[in-house]
PDB file of N, CA and C in Angstrom:
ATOM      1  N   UNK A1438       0.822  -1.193   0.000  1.00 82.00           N
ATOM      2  CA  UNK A1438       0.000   0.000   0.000  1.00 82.00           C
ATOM      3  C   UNK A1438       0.871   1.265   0.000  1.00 82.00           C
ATOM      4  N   UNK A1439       1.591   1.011   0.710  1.00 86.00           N
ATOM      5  CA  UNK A1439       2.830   2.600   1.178  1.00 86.00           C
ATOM      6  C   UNK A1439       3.653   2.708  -0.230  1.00 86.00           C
ATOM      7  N   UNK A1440       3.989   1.622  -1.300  1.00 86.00           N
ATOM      8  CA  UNK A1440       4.400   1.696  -2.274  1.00 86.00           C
ATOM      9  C   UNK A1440       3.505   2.235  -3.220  1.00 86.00           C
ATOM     10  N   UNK A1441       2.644   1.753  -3.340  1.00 88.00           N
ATOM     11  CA  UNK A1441       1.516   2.702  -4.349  1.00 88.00           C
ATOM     12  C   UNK A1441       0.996   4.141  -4.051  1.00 88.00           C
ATOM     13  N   UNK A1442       1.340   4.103  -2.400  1.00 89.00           N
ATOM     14  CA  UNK A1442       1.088   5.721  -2.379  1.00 89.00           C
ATOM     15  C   UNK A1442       1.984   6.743  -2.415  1.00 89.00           C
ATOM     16  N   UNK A1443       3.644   5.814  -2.483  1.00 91.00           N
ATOM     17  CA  UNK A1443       4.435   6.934  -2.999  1.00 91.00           C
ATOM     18  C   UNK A1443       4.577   6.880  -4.668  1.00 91.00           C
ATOM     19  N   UNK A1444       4.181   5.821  -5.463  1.00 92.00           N
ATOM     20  CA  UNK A1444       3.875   5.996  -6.435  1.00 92.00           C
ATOM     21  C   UNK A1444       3.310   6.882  -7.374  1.00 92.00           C
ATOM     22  N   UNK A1445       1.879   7.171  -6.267  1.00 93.00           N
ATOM     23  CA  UNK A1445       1.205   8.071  -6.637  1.00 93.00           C
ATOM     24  C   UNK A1445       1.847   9.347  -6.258  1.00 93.00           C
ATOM     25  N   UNK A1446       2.359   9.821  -5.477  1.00 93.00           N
ATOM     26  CA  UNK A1446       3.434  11.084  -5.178  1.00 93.00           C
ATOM     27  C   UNK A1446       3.789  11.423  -6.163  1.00 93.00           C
ATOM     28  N   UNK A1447       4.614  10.472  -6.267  1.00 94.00           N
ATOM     29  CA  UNK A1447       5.812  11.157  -8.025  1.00 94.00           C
ATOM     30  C   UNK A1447       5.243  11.131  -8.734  1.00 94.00           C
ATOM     31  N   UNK A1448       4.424  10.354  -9.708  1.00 96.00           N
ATOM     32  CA  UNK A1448       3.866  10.921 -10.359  1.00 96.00           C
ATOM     33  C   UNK A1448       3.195  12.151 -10.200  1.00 96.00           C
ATOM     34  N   UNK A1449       2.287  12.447  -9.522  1.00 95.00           N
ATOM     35  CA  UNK A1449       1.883  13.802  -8.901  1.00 95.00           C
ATOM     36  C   UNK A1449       2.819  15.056  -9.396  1.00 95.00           C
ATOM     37  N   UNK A1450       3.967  14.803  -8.921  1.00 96.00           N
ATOM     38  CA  UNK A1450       5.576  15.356  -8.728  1.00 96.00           C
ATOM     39  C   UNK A1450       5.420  15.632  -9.939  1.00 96.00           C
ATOM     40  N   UNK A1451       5.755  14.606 -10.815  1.00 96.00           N
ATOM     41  CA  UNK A1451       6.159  14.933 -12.457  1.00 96.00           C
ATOM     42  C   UNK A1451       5.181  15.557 -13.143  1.00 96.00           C
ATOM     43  N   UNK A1452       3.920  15.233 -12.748  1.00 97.00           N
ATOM     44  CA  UNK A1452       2.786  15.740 -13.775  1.00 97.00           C
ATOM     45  C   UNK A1452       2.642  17.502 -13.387  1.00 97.00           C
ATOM     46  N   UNK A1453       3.083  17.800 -12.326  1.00 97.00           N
ATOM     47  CA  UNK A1453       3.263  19.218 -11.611  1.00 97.00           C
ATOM     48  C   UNK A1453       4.332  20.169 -12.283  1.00 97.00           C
ATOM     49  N   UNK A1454       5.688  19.411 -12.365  1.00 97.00           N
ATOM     50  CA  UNK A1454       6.576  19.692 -13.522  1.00 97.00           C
ATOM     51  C   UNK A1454       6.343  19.791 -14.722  1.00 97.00           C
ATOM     52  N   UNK A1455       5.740  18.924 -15.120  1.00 97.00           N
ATOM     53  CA  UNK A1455       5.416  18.860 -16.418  1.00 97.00           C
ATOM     54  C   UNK A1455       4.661  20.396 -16.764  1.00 97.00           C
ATOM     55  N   UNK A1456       3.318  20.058 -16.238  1.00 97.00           N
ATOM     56  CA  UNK A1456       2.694  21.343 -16.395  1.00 97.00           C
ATOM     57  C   UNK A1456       3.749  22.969 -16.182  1.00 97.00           C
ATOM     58  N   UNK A1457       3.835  23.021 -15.062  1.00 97.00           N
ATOM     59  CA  UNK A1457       4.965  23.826 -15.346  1.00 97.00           C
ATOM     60  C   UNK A1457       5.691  24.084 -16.417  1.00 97.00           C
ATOM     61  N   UNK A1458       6.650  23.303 -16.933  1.00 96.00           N
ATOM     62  CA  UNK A1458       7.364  23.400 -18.201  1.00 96.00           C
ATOM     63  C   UNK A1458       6.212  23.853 -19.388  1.00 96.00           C
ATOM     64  N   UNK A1459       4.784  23.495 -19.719  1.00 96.00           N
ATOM     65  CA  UNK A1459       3.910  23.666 -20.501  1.00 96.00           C
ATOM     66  C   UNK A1459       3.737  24.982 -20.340  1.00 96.00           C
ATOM     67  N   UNK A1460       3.858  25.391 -18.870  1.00 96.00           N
ATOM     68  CA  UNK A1460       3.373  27.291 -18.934  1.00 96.00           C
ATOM     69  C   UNK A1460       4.200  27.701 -19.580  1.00 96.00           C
ATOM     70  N   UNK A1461       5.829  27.471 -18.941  1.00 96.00           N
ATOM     71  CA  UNK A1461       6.976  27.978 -19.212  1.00 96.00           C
ATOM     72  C   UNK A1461       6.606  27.941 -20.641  1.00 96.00           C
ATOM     73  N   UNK A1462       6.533  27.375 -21.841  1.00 95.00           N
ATOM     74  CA  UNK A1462       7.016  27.147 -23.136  1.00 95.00           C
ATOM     75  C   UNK A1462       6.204  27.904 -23.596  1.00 95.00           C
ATOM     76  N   UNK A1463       4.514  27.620 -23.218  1.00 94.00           N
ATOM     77  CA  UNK A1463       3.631  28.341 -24.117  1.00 94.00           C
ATOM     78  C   UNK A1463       4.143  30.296 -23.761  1.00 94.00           C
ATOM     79  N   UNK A1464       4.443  30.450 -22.316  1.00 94.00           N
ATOM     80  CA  UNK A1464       5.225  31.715 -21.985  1.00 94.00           C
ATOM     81  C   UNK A1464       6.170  32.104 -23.255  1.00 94.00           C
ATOM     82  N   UNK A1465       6.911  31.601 -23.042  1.00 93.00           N
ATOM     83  CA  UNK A1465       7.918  32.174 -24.029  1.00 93.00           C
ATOM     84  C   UNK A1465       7.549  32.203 -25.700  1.00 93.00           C
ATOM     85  N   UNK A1466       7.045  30.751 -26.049  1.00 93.00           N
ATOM     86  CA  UNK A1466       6.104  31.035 -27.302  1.00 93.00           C
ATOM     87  C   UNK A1466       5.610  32.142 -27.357  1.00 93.00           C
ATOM     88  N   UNK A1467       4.875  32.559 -26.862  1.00 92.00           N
ATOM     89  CA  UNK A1467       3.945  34.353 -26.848  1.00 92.00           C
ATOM     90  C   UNK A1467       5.000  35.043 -27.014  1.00 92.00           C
ATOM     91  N   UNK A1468       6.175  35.599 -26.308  1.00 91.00           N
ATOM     92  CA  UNK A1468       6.993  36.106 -26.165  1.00 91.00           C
ATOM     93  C   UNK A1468       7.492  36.231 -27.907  1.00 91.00           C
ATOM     94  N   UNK A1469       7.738  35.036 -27.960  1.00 91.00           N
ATOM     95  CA  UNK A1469       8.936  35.297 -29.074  1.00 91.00           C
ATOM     96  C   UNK A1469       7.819  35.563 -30.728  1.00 91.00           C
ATOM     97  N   UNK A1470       6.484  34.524 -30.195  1.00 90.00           N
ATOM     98  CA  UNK A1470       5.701  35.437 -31.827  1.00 90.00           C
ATOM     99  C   UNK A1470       4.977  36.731 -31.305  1.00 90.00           C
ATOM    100  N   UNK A1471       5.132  37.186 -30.221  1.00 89.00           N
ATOM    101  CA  UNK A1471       4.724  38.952 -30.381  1.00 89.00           C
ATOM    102  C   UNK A1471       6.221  39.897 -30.381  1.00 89.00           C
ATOM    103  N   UNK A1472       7.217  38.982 -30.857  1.00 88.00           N
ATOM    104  CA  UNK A1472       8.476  39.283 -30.796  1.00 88.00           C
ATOM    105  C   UNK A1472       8.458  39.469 -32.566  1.00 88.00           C
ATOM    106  N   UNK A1473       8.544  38.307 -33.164  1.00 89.00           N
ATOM    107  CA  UNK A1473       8.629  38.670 -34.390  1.00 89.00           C
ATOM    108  C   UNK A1473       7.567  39.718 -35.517  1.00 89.00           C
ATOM    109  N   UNK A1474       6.195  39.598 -34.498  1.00 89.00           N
ATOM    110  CA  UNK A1474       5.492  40.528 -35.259  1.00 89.00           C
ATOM    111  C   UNK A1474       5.597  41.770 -35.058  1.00 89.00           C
ATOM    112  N   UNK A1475       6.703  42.204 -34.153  1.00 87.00           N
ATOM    113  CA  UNK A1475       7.146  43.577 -33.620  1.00 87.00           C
ATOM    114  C   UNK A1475       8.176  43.797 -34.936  1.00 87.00           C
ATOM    115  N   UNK A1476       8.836  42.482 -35.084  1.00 89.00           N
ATOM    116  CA  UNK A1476      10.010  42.882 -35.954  1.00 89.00           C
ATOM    117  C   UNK A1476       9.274  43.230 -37.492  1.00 89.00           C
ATOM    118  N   UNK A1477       8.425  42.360 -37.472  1.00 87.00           N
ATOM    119  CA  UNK A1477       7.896  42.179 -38.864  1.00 87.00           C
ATOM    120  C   UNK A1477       7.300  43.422 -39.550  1.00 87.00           C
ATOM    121  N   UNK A1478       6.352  43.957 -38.528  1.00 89.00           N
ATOM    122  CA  UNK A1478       5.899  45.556 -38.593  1.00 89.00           C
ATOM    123  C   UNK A1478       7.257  46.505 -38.370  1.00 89.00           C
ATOM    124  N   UNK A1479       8.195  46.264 -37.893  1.00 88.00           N
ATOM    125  CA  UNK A1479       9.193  47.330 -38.338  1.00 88.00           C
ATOM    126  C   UNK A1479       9.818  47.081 -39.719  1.00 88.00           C
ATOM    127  N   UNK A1480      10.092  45.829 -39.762  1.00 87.00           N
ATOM    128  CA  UNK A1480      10.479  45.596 -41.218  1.00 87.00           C
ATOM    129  C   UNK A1480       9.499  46.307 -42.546  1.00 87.00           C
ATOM    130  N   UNK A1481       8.796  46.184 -42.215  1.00 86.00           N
ATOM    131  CA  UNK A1481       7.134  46.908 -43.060  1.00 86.00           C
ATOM    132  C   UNK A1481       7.603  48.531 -43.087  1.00 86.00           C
ATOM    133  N   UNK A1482       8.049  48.816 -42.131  1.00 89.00           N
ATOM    134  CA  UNK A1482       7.873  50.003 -41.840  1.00 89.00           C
ATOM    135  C   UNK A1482       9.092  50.911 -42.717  1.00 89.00           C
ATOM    136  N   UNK A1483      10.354  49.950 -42.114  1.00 88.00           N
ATOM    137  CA  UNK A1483      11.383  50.570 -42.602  1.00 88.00           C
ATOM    138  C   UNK A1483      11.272  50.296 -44.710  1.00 88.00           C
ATOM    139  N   UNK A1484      10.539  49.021 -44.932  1.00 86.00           N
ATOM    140  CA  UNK A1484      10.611  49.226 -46.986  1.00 86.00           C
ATOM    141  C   UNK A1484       9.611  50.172 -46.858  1.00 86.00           C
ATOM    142  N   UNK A1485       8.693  50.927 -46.455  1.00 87.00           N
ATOM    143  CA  UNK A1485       7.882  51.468 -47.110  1.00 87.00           C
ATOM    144  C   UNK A1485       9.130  53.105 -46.963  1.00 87.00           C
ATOM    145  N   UNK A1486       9.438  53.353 -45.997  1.00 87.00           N
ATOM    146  CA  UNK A1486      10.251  54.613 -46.285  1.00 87.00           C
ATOM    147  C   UNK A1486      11.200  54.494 -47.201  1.00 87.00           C
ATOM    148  N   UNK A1487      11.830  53.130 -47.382  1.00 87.00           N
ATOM    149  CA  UNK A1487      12.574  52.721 -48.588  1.00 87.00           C
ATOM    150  C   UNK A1487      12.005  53.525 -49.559  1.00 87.00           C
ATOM    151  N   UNK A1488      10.972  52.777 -50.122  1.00 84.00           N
ATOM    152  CA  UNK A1488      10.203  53.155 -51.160  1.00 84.00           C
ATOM    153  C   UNK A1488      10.344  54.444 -51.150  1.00 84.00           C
ATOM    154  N   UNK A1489       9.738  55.216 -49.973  1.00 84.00           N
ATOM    155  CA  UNK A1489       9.419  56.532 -50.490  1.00 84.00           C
ATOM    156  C   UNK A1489      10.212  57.285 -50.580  1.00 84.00           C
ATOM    157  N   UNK A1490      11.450  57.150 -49.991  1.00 84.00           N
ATOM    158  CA  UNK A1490      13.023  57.657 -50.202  1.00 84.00           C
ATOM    159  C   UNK A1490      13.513  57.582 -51.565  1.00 84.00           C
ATOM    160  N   UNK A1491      13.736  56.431 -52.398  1.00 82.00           N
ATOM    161  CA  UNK A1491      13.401  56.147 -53.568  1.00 82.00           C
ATOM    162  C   UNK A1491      12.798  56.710 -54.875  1.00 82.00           C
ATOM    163  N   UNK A1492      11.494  56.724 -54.367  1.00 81.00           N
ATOM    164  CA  UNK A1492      10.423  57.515 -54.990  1.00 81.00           C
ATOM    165  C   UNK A1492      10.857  59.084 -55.092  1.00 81.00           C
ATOM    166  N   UNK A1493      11.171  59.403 -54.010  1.00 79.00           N
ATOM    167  CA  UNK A1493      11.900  60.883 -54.152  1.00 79.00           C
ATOM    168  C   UNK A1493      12.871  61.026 -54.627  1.00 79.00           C
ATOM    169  N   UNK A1494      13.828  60.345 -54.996  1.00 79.00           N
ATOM    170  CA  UNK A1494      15.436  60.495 -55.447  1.00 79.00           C
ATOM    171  C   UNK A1494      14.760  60.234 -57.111  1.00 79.00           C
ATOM    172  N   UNK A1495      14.068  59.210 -57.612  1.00 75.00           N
ATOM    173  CA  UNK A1495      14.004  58.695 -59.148  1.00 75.00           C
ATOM    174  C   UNK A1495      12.917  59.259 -59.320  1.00 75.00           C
ATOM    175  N   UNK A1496      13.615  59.733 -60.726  1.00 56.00           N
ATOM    176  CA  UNK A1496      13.025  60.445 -61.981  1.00 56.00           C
ATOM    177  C   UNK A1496      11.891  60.056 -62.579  1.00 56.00           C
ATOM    178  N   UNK A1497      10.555  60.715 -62.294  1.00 54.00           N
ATOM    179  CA  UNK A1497       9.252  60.038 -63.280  1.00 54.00           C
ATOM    180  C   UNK A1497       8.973  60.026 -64.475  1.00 54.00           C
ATOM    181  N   UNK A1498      10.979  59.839 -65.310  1.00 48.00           N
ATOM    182  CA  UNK A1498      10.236  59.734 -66.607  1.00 48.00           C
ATOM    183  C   UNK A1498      10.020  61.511 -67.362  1.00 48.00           C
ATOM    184  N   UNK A1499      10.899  62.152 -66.812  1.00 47.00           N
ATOM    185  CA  UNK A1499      10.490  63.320 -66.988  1.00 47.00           C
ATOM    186  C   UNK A1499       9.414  64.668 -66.440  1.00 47.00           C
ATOM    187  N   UNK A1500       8.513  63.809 -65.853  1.00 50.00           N
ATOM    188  CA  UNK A1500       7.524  64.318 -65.541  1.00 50.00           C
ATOM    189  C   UNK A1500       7.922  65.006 -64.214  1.00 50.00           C
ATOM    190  N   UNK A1501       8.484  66.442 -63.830  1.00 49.00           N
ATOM    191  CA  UNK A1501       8.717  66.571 -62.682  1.00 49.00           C
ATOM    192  C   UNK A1501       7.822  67.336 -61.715  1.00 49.00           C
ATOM    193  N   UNK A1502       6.772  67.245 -62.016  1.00 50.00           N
ATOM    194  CA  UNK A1502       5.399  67.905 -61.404  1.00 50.00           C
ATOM    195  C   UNK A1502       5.028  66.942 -60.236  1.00 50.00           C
ATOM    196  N   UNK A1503       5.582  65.579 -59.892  1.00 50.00           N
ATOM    197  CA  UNK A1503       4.811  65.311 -58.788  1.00 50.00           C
ATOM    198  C   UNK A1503       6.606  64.595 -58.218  1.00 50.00           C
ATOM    199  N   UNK A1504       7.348  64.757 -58.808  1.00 50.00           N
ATOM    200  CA  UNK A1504       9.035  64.568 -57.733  1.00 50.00           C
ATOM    201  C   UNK A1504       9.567  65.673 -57.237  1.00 50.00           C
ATOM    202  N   UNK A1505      10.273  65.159 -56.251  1.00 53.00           N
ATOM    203  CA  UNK A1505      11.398  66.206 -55.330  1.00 53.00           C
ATOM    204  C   UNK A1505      12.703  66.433 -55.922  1.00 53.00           C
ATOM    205  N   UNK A1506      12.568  66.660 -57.041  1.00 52.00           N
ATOM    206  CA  UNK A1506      14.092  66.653 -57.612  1.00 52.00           C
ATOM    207  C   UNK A1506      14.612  68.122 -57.214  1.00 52.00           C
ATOM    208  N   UNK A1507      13.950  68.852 -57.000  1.00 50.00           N
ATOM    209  CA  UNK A1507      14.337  70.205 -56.962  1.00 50.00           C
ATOM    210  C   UNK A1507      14.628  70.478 -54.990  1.00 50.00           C
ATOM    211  N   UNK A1508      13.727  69.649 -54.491  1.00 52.00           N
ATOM    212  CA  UNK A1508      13.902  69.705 -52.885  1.00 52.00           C
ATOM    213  C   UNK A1508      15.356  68.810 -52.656  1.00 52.00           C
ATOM    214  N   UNK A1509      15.405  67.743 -52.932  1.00 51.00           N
ATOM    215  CA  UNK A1509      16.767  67.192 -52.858  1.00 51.00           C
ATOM    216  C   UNK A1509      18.081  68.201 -53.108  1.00 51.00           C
ATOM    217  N   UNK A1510      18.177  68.861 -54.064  1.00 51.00           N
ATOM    218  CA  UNK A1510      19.282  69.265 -54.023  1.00 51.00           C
ATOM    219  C   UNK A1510      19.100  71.002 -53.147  1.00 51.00           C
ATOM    220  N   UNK A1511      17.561  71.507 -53.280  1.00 55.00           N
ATOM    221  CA  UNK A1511      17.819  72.049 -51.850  1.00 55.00           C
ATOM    222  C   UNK A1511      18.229  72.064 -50.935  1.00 55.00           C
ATOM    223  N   UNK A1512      17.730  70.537 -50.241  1.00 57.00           N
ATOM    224  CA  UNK A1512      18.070  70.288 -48.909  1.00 57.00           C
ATOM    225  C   UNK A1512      19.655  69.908 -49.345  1.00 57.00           C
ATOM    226  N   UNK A1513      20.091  69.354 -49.949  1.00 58.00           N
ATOM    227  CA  UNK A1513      21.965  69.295 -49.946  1.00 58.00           C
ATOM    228  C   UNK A1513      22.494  70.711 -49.493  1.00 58.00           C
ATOM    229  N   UNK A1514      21.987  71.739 -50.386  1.00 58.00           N
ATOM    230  CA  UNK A1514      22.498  72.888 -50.284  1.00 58.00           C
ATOM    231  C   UNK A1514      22.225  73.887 -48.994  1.00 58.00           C
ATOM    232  N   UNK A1515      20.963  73.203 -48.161  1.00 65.00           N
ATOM    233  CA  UNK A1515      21.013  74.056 -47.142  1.00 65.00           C
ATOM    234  C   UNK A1515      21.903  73.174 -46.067  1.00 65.00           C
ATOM    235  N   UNK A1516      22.053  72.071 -46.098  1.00 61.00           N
ATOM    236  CA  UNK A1516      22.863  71.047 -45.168  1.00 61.00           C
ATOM    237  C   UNK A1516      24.379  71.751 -45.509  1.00 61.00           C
ATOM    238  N   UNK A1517      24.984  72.041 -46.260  1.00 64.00           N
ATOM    239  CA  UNK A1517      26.315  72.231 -46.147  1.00 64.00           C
ATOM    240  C   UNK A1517      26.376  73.643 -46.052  1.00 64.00           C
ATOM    241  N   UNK A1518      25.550  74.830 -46.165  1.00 70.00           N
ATOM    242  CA  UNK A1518      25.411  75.682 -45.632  1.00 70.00           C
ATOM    243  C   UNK A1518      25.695  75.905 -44.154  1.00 70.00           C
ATOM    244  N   UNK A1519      24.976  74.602 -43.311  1.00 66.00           N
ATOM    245  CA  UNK A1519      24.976  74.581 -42.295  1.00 66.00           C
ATOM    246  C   UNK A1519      26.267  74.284 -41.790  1.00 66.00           C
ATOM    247  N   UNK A1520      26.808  73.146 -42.387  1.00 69.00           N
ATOM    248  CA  UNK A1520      28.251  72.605 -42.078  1.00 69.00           C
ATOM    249  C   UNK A1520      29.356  73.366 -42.108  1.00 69.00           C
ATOM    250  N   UNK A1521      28.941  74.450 -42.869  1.00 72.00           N
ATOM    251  CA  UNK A1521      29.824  75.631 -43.656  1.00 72.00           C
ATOM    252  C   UNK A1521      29.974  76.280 -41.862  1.00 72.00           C
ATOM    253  N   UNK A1522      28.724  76.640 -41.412  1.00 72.00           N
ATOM    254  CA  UNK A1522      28.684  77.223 -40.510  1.00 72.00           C
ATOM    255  C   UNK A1522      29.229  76.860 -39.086  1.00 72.00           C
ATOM    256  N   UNK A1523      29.150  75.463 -38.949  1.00 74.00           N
ATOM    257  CA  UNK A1523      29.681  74.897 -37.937  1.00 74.00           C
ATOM    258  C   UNK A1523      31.641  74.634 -37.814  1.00 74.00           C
ATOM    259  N   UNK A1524      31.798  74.518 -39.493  1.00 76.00           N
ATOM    260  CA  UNK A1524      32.920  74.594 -39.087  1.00 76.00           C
ATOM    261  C   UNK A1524      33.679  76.330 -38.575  1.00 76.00           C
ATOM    262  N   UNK A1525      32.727  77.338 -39.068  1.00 74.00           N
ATOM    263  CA  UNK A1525      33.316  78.527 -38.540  1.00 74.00           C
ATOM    264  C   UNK A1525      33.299  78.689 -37.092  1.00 74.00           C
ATOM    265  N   UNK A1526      32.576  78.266 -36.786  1.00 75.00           N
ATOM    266  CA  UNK A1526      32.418  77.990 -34.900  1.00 75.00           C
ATOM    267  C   UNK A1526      33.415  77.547 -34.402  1.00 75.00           C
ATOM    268  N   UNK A1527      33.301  76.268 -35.142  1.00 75.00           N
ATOM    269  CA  UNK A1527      34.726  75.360 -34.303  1.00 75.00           C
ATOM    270  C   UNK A1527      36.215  76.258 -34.827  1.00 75.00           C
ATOM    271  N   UNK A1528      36.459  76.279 -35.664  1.00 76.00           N
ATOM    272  CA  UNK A1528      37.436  77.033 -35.548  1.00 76.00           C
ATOM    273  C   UNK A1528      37.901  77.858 -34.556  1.00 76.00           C
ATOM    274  N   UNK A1529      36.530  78.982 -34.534  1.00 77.00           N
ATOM    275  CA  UNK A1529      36.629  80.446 -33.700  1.00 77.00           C
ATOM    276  C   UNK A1529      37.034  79.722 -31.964  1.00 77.00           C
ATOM    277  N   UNK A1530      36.041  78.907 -31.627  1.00 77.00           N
ATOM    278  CA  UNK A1530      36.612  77.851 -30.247  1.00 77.00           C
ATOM    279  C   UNK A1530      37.490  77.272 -30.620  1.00 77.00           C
ATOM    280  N   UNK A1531      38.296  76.637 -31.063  1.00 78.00           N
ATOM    281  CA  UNK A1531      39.858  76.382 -31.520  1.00 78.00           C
ATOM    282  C   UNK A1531      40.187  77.441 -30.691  1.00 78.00           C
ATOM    283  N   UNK A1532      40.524  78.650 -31.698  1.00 78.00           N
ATOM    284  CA  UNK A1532      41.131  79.781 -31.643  1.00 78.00           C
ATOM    285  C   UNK A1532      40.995  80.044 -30.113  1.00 78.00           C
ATOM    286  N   UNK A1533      39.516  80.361 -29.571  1.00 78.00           N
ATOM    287  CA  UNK A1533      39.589  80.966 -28.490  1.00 78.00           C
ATOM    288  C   UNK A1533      40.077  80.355 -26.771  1.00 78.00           C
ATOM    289  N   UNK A1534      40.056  78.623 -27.488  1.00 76.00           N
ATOM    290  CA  UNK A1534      41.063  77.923 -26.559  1.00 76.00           C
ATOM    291  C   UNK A1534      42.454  77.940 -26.709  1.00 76.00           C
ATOM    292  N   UNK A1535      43.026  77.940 -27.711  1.00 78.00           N
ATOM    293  CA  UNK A1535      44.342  78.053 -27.955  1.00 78.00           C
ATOM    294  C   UNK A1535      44.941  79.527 -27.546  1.00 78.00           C
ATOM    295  N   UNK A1536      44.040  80.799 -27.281  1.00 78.00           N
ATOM    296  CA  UNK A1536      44.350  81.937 -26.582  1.00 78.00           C
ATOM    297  C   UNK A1536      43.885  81.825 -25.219  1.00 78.00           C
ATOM    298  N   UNK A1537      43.072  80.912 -24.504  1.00 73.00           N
ATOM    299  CA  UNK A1537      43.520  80.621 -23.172  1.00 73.00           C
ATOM    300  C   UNK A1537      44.415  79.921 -22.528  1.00 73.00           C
ATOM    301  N   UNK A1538      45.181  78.783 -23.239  1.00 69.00           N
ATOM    302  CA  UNK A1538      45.944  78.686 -22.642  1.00 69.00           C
ATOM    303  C   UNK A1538      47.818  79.101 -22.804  1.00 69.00           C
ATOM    304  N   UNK A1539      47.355  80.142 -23.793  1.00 61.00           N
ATOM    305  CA  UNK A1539      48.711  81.479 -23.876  1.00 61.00           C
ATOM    306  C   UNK A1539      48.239  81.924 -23.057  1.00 61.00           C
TER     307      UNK A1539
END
């Protein structure tokens, strides 16, 4: 009798584990596919700016009434404008450290 009722124990034991391990897995299952559909929607996310990055750089064929060909090289030209400007800064702080410690 005392053998069948530690019988019944362990099993008990294991089927307790067991379950356990079943939370554990289906746990992490969730985890990892609301993991990839995080990735998947960024992946989505990042070709569509592809595209539209794209779309703005290439030529429709002539047709330049609905492209940015003319904003692109705007924006180049106000970006190194800017750079233009930053390097006069740094310089001038260059300069005005190199006369503090004369």
């Amino acid at each position: 009798m005392k053998k069948l009722e530690s019988d019944e124990i362990e099993l008990r034991k294991k089927l307790i584990e067991k379950e356990m391990e079943l939370q554990y897995v289906t746990w992490k299952n969730e985890r990892l596919t609301s993991g990839m559909e995080l990735e998947k929607m960024e992946c989505d996310q990042w070709k569509k700016a592809e595209e539209a990055a794209a779309s703005m750089l290439s030529d429709s064929g002539g047709d330049t009434s609905n492209n940015c060909e003319g904003k692109y090289v705007e924006n180049t030209m106000e970006l190194q404008s800017v750079m233009r400007q930053n390097e006069s800064l740094r310089s001038e702080i260059e300069k005005m450290k190199s006369e503090k410690k004369n």
